[in-house]
Each structure stands twice: as structure tokens, then as C-alpha cells.
Short mmCIF file of C-alpha atoms in Angstrom, two decimals:
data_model
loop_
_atom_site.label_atom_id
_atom_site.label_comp_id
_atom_site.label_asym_id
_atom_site.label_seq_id
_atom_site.Cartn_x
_atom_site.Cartn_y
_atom_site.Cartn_z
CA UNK B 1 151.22 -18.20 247.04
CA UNK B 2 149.32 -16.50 249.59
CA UNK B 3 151.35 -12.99 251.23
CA UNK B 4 150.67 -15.00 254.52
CA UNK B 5 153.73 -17.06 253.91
CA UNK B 6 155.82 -14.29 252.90
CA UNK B 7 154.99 -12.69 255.66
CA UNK B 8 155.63 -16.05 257.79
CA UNK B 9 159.12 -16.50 255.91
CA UNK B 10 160.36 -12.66 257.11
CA UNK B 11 159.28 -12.80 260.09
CA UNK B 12 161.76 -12.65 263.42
CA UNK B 13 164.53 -13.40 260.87
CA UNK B 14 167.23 -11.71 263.22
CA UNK B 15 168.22 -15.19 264.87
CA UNK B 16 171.82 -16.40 264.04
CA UNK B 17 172.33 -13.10 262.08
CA UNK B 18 169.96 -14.34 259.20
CA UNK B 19 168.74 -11.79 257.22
CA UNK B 20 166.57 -12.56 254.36
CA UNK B 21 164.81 -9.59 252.75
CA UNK B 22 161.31 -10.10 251.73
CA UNK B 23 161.84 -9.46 248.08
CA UNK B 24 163.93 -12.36 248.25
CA UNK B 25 160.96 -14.70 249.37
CA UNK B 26 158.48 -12.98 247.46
CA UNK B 27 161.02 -14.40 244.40
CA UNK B 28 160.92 -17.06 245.95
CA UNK B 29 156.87 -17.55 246.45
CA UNK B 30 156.89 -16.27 242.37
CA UNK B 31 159.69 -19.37 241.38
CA UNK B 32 157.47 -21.83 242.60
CA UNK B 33 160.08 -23.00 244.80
CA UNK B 34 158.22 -24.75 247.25
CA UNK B 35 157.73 -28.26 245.50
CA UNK B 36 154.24 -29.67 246.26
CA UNK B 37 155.31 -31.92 249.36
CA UNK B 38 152.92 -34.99 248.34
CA UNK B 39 154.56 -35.14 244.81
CA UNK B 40 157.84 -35.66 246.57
CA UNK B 41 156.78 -38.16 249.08
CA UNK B 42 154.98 -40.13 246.25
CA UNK B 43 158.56 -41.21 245.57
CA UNK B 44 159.02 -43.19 248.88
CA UNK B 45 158.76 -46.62 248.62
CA UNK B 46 155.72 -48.38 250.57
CA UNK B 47 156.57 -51.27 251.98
CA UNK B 48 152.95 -52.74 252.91
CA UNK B 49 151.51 -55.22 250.27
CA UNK B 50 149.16 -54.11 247.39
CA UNK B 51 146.10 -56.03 248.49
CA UNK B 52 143.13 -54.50 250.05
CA UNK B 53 145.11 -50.96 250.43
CA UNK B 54 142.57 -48.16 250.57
CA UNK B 55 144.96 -45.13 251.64
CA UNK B 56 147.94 -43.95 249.51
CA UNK B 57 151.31 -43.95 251.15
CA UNK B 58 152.06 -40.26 250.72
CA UNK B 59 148.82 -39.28 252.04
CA UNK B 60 149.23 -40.67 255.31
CA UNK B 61 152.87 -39.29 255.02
CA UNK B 62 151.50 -35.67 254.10
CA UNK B 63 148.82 -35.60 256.57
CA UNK B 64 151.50 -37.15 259.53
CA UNK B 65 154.01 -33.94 258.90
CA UNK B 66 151.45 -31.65 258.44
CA UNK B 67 149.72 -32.71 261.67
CA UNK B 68 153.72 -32.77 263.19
CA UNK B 69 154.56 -28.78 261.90
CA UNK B 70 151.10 -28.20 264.13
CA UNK B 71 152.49 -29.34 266.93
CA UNK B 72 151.17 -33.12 266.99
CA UNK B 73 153.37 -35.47 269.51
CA UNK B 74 151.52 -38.88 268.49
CA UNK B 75 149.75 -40.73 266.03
CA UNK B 76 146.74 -40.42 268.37
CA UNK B 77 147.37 -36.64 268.01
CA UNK B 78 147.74 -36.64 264.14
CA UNK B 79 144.52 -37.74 263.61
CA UNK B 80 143.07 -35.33 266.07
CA UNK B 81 144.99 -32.42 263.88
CA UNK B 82 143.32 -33.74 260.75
CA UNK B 83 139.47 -34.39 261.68
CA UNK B 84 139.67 -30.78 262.69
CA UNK B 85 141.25 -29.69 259.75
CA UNK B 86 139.49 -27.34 257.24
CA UNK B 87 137.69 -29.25 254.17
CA UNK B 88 140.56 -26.85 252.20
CA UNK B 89 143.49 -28.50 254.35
CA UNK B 90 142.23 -31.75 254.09
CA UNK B 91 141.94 -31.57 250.19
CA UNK B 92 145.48 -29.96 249.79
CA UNK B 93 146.65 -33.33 251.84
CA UNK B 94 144.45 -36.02 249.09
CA UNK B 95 142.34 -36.89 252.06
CA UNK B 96 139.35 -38.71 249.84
CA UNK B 97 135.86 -37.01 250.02
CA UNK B 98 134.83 -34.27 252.55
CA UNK B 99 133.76 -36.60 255.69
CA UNK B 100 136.40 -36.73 258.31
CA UNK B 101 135.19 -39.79 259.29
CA UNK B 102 136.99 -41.12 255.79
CA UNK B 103 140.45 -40.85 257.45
CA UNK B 104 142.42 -43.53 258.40
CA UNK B 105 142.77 -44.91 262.01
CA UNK B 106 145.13 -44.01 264.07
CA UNK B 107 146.34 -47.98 263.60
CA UNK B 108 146.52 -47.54 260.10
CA UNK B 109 149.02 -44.87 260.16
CA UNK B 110 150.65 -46.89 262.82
CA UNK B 111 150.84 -50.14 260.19
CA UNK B 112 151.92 -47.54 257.44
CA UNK B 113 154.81 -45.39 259.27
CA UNK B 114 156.10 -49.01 260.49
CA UNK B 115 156.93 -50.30 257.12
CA UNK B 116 158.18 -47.26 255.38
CA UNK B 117 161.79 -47.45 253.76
CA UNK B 118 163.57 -45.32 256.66
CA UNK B 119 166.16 -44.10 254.07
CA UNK B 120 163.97 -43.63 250.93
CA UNK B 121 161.46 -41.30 253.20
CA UNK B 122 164.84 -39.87 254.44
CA UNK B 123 166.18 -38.93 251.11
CA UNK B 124 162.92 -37.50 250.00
CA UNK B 125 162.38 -35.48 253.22
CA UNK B 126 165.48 -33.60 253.50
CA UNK B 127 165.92 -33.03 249.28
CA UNK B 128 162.52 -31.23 250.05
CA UNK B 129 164.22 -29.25 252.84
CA UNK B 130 167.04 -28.82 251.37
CA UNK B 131 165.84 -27.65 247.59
CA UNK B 132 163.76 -25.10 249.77
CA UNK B 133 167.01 -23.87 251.72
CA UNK B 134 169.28 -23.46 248.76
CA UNK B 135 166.58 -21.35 247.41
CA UNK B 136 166.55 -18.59 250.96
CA UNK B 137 169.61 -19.02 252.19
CA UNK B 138 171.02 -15.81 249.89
CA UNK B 139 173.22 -13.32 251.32
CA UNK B 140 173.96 -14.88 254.44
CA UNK B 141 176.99 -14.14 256.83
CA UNK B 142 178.36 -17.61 255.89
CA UNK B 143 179.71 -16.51 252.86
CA UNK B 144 182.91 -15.66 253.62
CA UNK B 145 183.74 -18.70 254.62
CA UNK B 146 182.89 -22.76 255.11
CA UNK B 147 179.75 -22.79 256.46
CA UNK B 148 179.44 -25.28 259.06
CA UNK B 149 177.42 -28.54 259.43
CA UNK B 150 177.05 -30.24 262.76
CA UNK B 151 176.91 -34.01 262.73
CA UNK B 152 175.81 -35.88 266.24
CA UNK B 153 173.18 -39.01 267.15
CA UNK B 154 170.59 -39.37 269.24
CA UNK B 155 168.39 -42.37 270.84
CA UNK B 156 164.95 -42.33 270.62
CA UNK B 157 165.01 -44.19 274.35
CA UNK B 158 161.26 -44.11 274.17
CA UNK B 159 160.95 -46.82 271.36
CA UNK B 160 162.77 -49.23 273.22
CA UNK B 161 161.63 -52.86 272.19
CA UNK B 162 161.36 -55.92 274.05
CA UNK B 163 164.85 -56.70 274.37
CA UNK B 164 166.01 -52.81 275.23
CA UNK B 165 167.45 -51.70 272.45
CA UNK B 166 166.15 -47.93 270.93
CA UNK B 167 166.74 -46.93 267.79
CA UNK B 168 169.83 -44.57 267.29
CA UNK B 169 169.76 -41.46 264.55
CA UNK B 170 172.76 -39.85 263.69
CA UNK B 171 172.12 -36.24 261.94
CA UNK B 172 173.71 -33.35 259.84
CA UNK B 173 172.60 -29.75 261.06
CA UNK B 174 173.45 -26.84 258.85
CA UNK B 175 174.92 -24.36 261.17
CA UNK B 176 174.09 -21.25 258.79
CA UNK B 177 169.83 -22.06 258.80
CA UNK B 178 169.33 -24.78 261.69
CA UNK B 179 168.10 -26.72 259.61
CA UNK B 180 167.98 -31.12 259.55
CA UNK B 181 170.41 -31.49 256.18
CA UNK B 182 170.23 -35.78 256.40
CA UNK B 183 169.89 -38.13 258.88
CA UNK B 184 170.49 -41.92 259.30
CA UNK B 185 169.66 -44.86 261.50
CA UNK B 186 172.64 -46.61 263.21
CA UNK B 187 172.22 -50.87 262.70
CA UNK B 188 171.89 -52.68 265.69
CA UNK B 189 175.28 -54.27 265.23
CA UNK B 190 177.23 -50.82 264.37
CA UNK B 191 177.82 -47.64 266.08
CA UNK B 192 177.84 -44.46 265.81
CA UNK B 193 181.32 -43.55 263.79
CA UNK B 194 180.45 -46.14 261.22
CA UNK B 195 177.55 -44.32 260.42
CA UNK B 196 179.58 -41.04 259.91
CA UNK B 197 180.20 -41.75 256.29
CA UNK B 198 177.19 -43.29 255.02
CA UNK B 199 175.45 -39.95 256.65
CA UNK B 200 177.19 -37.39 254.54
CA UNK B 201 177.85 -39.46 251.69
CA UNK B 202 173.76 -38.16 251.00
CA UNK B 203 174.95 -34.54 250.92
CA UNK B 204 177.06 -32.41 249.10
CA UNK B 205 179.41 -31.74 251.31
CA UNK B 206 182.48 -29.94 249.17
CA UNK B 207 183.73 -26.74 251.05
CA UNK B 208 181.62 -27.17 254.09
CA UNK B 209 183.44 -27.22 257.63
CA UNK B 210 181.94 -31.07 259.70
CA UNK B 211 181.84 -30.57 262.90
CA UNK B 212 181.11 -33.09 265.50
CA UNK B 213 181.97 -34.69 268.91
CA UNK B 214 185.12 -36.25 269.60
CA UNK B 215 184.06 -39.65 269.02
CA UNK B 216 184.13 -38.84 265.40
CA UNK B 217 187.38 -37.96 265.75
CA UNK B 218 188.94 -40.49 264.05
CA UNK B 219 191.66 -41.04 261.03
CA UNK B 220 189.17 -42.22 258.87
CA UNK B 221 186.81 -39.76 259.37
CA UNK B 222 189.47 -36.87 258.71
CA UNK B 223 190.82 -38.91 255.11
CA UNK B 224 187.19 -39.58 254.32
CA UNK B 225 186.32 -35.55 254.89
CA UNK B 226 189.06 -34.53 252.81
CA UNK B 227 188.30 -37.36 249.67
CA UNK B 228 185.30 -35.44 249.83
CA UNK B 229 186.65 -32.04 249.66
CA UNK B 230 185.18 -30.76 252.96
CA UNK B 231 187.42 -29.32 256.34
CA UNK B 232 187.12 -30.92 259.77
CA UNK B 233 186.94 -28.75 263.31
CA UNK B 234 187.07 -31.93 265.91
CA UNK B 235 187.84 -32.01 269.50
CA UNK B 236 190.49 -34.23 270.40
CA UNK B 237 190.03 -36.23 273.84
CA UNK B 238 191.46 -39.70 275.48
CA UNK B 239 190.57 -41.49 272.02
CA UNK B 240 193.30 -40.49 270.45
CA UNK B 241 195.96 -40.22 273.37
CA UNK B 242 198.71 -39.60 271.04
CA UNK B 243 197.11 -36.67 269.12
CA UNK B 244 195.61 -35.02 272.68
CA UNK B 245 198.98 -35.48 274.03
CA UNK B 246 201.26 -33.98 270.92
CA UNK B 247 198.46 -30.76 271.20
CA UNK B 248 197.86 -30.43 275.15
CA UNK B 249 202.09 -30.10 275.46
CA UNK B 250 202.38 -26.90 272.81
CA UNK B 251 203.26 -23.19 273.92
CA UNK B 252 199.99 -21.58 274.31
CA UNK B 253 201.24 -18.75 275.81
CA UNK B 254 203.51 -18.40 272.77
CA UNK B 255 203.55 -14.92 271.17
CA UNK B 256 202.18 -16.37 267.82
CA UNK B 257 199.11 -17.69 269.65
CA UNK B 258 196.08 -15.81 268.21
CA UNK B 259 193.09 -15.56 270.78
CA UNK B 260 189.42 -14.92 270.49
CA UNK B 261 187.16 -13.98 273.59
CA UNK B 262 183.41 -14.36 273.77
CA UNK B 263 181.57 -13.98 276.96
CA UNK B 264 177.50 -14.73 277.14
CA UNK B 265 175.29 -14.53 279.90
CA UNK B 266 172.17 -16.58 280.08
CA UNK B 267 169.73 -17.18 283.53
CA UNK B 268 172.10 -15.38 285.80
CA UNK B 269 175.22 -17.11 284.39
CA UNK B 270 177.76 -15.66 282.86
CA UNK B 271 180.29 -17.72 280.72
CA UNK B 272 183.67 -16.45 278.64
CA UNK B 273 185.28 -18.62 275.95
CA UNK B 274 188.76 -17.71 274.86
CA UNK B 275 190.19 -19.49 271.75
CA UNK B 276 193.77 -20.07 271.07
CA UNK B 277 194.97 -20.86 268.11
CA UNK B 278 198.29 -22.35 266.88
CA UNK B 279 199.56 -23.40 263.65
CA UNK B 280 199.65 -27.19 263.56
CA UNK B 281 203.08 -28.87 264.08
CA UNK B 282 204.95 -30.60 261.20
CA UNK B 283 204.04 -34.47 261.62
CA UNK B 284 200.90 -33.58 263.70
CA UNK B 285 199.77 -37.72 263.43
CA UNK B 286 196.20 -36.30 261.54
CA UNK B 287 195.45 -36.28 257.96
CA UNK B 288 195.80 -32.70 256.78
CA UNK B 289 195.83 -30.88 259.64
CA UNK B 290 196.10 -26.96 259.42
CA UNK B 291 195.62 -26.09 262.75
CA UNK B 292 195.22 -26.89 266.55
CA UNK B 293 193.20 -24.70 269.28
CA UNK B 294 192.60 -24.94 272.89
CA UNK B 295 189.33 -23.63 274.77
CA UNK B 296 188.92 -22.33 277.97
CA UNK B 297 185.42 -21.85 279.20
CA UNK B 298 185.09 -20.04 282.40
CA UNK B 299 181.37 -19.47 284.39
CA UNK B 300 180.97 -17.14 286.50
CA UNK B 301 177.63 -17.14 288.90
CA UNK B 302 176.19 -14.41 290.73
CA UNK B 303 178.28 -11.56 292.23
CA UNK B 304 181.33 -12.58 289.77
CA UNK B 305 181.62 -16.18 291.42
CA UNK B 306 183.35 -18.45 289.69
CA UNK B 307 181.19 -21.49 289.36
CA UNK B 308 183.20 -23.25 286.88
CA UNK B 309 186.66 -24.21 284.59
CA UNK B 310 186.60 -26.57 281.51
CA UNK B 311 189.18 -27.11 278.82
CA UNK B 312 189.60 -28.92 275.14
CA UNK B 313 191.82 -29.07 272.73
CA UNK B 314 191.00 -29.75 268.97
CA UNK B 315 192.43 -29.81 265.44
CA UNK B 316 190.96 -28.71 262.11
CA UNK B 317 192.12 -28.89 258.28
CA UNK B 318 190.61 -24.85 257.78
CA UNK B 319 193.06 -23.20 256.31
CA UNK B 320 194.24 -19.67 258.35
CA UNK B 321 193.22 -17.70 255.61
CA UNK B 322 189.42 -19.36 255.46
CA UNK B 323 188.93 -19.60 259.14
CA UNK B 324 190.80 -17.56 261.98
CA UNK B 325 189.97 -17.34 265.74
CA UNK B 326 186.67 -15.33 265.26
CA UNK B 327 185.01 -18.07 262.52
CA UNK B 328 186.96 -21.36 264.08
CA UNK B 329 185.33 -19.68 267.57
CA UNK B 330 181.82 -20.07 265.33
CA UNK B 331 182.15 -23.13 263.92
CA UNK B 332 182.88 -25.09 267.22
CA UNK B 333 179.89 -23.03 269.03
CA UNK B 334 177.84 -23.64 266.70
CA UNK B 335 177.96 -27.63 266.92
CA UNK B 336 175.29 -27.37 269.61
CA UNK B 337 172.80 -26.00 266.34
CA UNK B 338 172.32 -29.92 266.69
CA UNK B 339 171.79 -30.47 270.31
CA UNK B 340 169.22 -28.06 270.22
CA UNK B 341 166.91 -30.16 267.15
CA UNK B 342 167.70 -32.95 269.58
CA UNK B 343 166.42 -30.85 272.71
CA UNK B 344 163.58 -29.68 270.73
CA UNK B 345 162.41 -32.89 269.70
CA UNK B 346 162.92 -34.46 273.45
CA UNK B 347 160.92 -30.65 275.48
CA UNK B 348 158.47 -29.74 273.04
CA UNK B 349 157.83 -33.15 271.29
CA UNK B 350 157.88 -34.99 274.25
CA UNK B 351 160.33 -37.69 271.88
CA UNK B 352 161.60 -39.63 274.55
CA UNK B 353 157.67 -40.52 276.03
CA UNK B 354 156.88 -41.57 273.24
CA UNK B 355 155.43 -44.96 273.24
CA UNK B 356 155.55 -45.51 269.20
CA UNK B 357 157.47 -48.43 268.79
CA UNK B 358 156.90 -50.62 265.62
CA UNK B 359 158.81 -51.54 262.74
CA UNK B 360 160.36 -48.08 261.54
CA UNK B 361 157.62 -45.39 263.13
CA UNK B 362 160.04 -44.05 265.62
CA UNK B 363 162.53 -43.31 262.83
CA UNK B 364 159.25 -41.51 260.47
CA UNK B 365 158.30 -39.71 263.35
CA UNK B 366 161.60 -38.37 263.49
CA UNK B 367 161.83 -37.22 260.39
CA UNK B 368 158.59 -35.74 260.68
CA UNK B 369 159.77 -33.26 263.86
CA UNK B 370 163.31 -32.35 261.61
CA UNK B 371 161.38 -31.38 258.97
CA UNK B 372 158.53 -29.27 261.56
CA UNK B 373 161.63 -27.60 263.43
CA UNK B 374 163.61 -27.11 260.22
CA UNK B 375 160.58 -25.36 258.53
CA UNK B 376 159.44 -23.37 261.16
CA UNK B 377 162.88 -22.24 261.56
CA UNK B 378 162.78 -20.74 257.63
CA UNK B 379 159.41 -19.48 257.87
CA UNK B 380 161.67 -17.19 260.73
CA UNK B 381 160.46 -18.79 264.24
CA UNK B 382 162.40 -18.13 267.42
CA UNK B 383 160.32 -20.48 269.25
CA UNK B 384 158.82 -23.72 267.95
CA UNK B 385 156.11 -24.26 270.26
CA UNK B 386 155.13 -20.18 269.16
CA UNK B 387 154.93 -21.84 265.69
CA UNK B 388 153.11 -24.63 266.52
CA UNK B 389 150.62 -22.32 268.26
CA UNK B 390 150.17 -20.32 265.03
CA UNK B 391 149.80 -23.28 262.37
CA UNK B 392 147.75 -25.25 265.01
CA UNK B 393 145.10 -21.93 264.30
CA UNK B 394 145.92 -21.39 260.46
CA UNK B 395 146.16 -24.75 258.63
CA UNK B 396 146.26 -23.36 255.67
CA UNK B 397 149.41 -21.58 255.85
CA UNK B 398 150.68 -24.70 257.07
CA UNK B 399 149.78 -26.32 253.86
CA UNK B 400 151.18 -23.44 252.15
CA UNK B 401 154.75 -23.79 253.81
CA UNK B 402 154.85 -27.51 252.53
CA UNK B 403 153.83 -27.05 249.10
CA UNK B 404 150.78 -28.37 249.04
CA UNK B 405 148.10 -26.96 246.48
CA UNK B 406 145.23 -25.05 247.91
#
């Protein structure tokens, strides 16, 4: 392993308060940890028949996220990556003989992507990712605690079909790295909270804190959470009237009320968050339910005007003792780690102009910008399009960051 990608991996590694030192990755680099990425995706199933195939599965795969983590918005664009790719690059990827004309068309990766088992290239992307994370995530300022993990959906309103309807992805974000942990598609027929479960049942989820919007928060949900030996930190809203009610009519100017006051400013605007906390009441009608907050966010323009008043009340099964107002304050800020993969993937990636539409492409190409935005954001990025900009003009290290053997 080259000390390009150690050097990649430590750098601007001050966002969220991560702090990996580079003896850490260089252990890392010297463990081998990075499993060659076409091995993995050699597992996924390939759903096109046997006859007359002349590309492997995983290559197109390998070349498609490679092509992605350079900042590739289309199939069109994938190709483009690879006939400029270095004879090295292209090697590391299995692309067959040195002539970039020998790559596939840009309709032959469309044919491939759209018959690829959506959860089998799933389960092999994000055990990738997530091997790779448990191996850097060390010493973080998690560890006193559950470390969170954001769950939300997202249409791909792009990939609309003839008869309107877009593929929907629900997702798991780690809140510690920012990093895509699993992600499923929602059936036509189903929605969103039904997917909940088969989502996390991927993941090991014992110890972690869900978060999520408050159309997750549901009964079921909370008992399934539990089974599983993980906390909950939901919002509560008109879905459940008689929860939102039993909360929204407690003391919260009570002496025992424990409060928590953040205040950010961002484009002019400034906003402050204060937490209250209260212990939940005794036959609270939630399964396991430790305790209940309310937040107030406040935003303030220019000149101290107040622009702005929202409120919300939640409930969570954290324990006092593993979560008070400062980490509760955390975990429920930190469910936007999620809609900012989703914002990434709609600015940068242009997701929702996207024209791909066959079979389950949209759903591969998704994958394909998780697992860009979740690796550039271990390799230490800030910005993704700043890391697009650098693999874009060293392919190699690109290669290096998936595993690949140069």
C-alpha cells in the first residue's frame, strides 16, 4: 500500500471530531485491511443469462464505482472515466487486454446494472464498507456511549417509469463516520416503516442508538429495536396523538428538567437549540421508554432578528446514565448525517436528473454514490466534489482506496 493513501486516510480528519492518527492507518495499510473490492463483488449474483456473455459481472461493477468515487454521474460518464484511465487502473479493474476500445458499451453496463440482485450487490457493498470502518473507526468520541445510526428513505424521482412510480431507498447512516451502513429498496406495494426492519435486520445493531423521523415512530419499531438490543431517540408527532399528547402536557419548566443549549451560525443565520429532558412517566404508552425531551429551535437573522420558532417532542429508551442532555442533544442532531448522503447524491451527483431507469440501475447506481461518499469521507474529505477532483487526476489512488491490486 502506497503512503498516498495513508496520507489520503489522515487527511482533514477534524470533521465530526474524528481523529484517527496515522499510525493507526499505516496498521491499517500493513493488515491488509482493505479487501480487494472485485473479490467481494464476485459474490453478487448476475442475473443476465450465461450465453454469449463476454464481460464478467464484477468487472463492470468495479469499473462503475470506481468511475462513481471519480466523480462519474452516468453510465455515459463511466465509460468516459475508464477509456481515460491508466493501462495500471484499468488492469487493477480486470478490464481484458490494454485497448480501451475492449470496454464494454455504455448499453452493456446499462443491460448489466439492470439485472443485478439489488440486495446481494447491497450486502456485498456495505460488508466492504463496513469491514473497512470497523477497522479506522478506533478511538473515537463515540465511545462513551451508543453511537448513533440514522435511518431515513429517499426517491430516486429521476427513474420514474412509465406509470410514475420511482424507486424508494431507505438507508442506515452511522452517525460516528458518515458513512452508508445498509440500505434497502421499498416494494411497490409497501412503504416506508415496513421496510424499517428488514433494513437493520442486515446490521448488527446491539448497543447502537436508531434514530429516525417520526414516521418510524411506531410500537413495532420500538419492540423490534429493543428484541434487538439497540435504544431508540424518535420524535413523536400527530401519528401517535396519544403519546404526543401524554409528553406535550408535562412540566417542562419543572426543577428536575435538565437542559442543554447549542447555538450555530451558518450564512448569516444564527440558530439555538435547547434540550429538555424529563424522566419518562410511569405508563408512558411506549415500549421501554426511559425518557422524553422537548426541543426548541430558535433563528435568529441579521441584527438579532428573530426569523423563526419550531418545537418537538420525542421519547427514547437511553438510559440517563448512557445518554444525558449533551449526547441525547447529539444523537437527534446528528440524524441529518443522512440527509446530507441524500443531499450529496441529489447536488453533486445530479441523482434526481438522472435519466437511468431500467430494471434495478437506479438502485446500483445508488449504491455506487454511498459507497463514493462513504469512502471519500474515511480517506478524510470535507468536500466530495474536492475528492472527486483529486481521484478524477490520480486513478490510482482511487484503485488503492478500493482494494484493488496494482
Amino acid at each position: 500500500m502506497s503512503s498516498s493513501l495513508i496520507d489520503d486516510l489522515s487527511r482533514q480528519c477534524d470533521r465530526d471530531g474524528l481523529s484517527w492518527s496515522e499510525d493507526g492507518v499505516a496498521d491499517l495499510a500493513e493488515a491488509g485491511a482493505l479487501t480487494d473490492l472485485f473479490a467481494v463483488l464476485s459474490t453478487v449474483p448476475d442475473g443476465r443469462r450465461s450465453q454469449g456473455l463476454r464481460y464478467p459481472l464484477a468487472m463492470l461493477l468495479v469499473v462503475t464505482v470506481t468511475a462513481v468515487l471519480c466523480g462519474a454521474r452516468s453510465l455515459a460518464g463511466v465509460r468516459r472515466w475508464a477509456l481515460g484511465a491508466p493501462v495500471a487502473v484499468r488492469a487493477a479493474m480486470r478490464v481484458p487486454g490494454d485497448d480501451p476500445c475492449a470496454l464494454p458499451a455504455v448499453s452493456t453496463f446499462g443491460r448489466a446494472l439492470a439485472k443485478v440482485d439489488g440486495d446481494g450487490f447491497d450486502d456485498a457493498a456495505y460488508g466492504f464498507l463496513g469491514a473497512l470502518v470497523d477497522e479506522v473507526e478506533g478511538d473515537e468520541p463515540w465511545n462513551d456511549g451508543p453511537v448513533g445510526l440514522a435511518v431515513d428513505g429517499k426517491t430516486s424521482r429521476g427513474a420514474r417509469d412509465r406509470d410514475t412510480k420511482a424507486p424508494h431507498l431507505v438507508a442506515a447512516v452511522r452517525q460516528d463516520t458518515g458513512t452508508v451502513a445498509a440500505q434497502r429498496q421499498v416494494a411497490v406495494k409497501s412503504n416506508e416503516t415496513r421496510a424499517f426492519a428488514p433494513l437493520l435486520d442486515t446490521l448488527d445493531i446491539a448497543g447502537m442508538a436508531v434514530t429516525a423521523d417520526a414516521m418510524q415512530t411506531t410500537r413495532p419499531n420500538a419492540k423490534y429495536l429493543r428484541t434487538r438490543g439497540a435504544y431508540y431517540v424518535l420524535p413523536v408527532k400527530a401519528n401517535q396523538p396519544r403519546l404526543f399528547e401524554t409528553i406535550n402536557a408535562m412540566d417542562w419548566e419543572h426543577p428536575d428538567v435538565r437542559v442543554h443549549t447549542t447555538m450555530e451560525t451558518s450564512k448569516g443565520r444564527r440558530e439555538e437549540r435547547v434540550l429538555r429532558v424529563l424522566p419518562a412517566p410511569k405508563g408512558l404508552p411506549f415500549p421501554d421508554a426511559t425518557q422524553v425531551f422537548l426541543i426548541e429551535r430558535t433563528t435568529y437573522g441579521r441584527r438579532g432578528v428573530r426569523i423563526g420558532c419550531t418545537a418537538e417532542v420525542g421519547v427514547t429508551s437511553v438510559p440517563a446514565l448512557l445518554a444525558g442532555p449533551v449526547r441525547l442533544s447529539r444523537l437527534i442532531r446528528g440524524q441529518w448525517s443522512i440527509e446530507t448522503v441524500h443531499n450529496i447524491r441529489d447536488v453533486t451527483y445530479r441523482e434526481d436528473n438522472s435519466r437511468i431507469r431500467k430494471g434495478n440501475a437506479p438502485r446500483i447506481m445508488a449504491t455506487c454514490r454511498n459507497l463514493a461518499i462513504s469512502l471519500a469521507r474515511l480517506a478524510g474529505w470535507h468536500g466530495i466534489p474536492q475528492a472527486h477532483d483529486h481521484y478524477r487526476a490520480h486513478p490510482d489512488q482511487a484503485a488503492q482506496l478500493l482494494g484493488l491490486n496494482m
